[in-house]
C-alpha positions as semicolon CSV with decimal commas, in nm:
position;residue;x (nm);y (nm);z (nm)
1;X;-0,002;-0,002;-0,003
2;X;0,295;0,236;0,102
3;X;0,447;0,182;-0,238
4;X;0,126;0,239;-0,442
5;X;0,054;0,565;-0,254
6;X;0,424;0,663;-0,330
7;X;0,408;0,601;-0,695
8;X;0,071;0,752;-0,704
9;X;0,239;1,080;-0,538
10;X;0,523;1,050;-0,760
11;X;0,291;1,012;-1,092
12;X;0,080;1,326;-0,938
13;X;0,373;1,544;-0,893
14;X;0,532;1,474;-1,222
15;X;0,205;1,525;-1,418
16;X;0,126;1,877;-1,250
17;X;0,529;1,994;-1,319
18;X;0,464;1,878;-1,709
19;X;0,135;2,069;-1,732
20;X;0,291;2,372;-1,563
21;X;0,595;2,381;-1,773
22;X;0,355;2,353;-2,108
23;X;0,150;2,626;-1,949
24;X;0,452;2,850;-1,860
25;X;0,615;2,812;-2,239
26;X;0,276;2,888;-2,362
27;X;0,249;3,209;-2,165
28;X;0,628;3,292;-2,253
29;X;0,559;3,250;-2,619
30;X;0,231;3,458;-2,615
31;X;0,396;3,764;-2,423
32;X;0,672;3,704;-2,631
33;X;0,511;3,752;-2,970
34;X;0,328;4,041;-2,801
35;X;0,613;4,261;-2,711
36;X;0,852;4,166;-3,031
37;X;0,780;3,874;-3,271
38;X;1,114;3,910;-3,439
39;X;1,279;3,847;-3,086
40;X;1,048;3,570;-3,028
41;X;1,091;3,425;-3,367
42;X;1,454;3,424;-3,340
43;X;1,485;3,315;-3,003
44;X;1,284;2,976;-3,136
45;X;1,474;2,931;-3,424
46;X;1,789;2,952;-3,247
47;X;1,638;2,686;-2,977
48;X;1,535;2,478;-3,247
49;X;1,874;2,503;-3,425
50;X;2,022;2,425;-3,095
51;X;1,804;2,085;-3,038
52;X;1,864;2,002;-3,389
53;X;2,268;1,998;-3,338
54;X;2,177;1,769;-3,032
55;X;1,981;1,557;-3,228
56;X;2,245;1,514;-3,506
57;X;2,520;1,444;-3,273
58;X;2,307;1,185;-3,111
59;X;2,236;1,008;-3,440
60;X;2,639;1,013;-3,578
61;X;2,817;0,723;-3,508
62;X;3,051;0,761;-3,199
63;X;3,424;0,794;-3,244
64;X;3,679;0,865;-2,959
65;X;3,778;1,232;-2,897
66;X;3,513;1,361;-3,125
67;X;3,233;1,501;-2,892
68;X;3,300;1,834;-2,755
69;X;3,135;2,006;-2,453
70;X;2,889;2,194;-2,672
71;X;2,793;1,889;-2,867
72;X;2,739;1,689;-2,515
73;X;2,526;2,007;-2,391
74;X;2,310;1,990;-2,702
75;X;2,245;1,626;-2,729
76;X;2,169;1,607;-2,352
77;X;1,911;1,905;-2,401
78;X;1,765;1,732;-2,725
79;X;1,751;1,434;-2,524
80;X;1,556;1,599;-2,210
81;X;1,333;1,792;-2,434
82;X;1,213;1,485;-2,620
83;X;1,139;1,315;-2,290
84;X;0,965;1,599;-2,168
85;X;0,754;1,652;-2,490
86;X;0,660;1,262;-2,483
87;X;0,557;1,307;-2,115
88;X;0,374;1,622;-2,167
89;X;0,215;1,490;-2,468
90;X;0,084;1,163;-2,286
91;X;-0,087;1,382;-1,986
92;X;-0,445;1,539;-2,010
93;X;-0,317;1,886;-1,920
94;X;-0,700;2,052;-1,970
């Protein structure tokens, strides 16, 4: 019973965090677009390019000594963003 309640509480906490993060991202996008569409679009484009670079680094075959610090950060950011999107997609934030 204790394990079930622990899992349930953990799932509730993760769902609340995911829903709040999606709402915060939407709010930042809306407020940013109201202030400056150019800066918002440029920032979004730069973020997508960074995440795309991370995805490219993850898909390349590994060779020793090739991946530097920026590539590792980009790959970790892409993996984290992919996990976040997959989890937020599955929760019912309505």
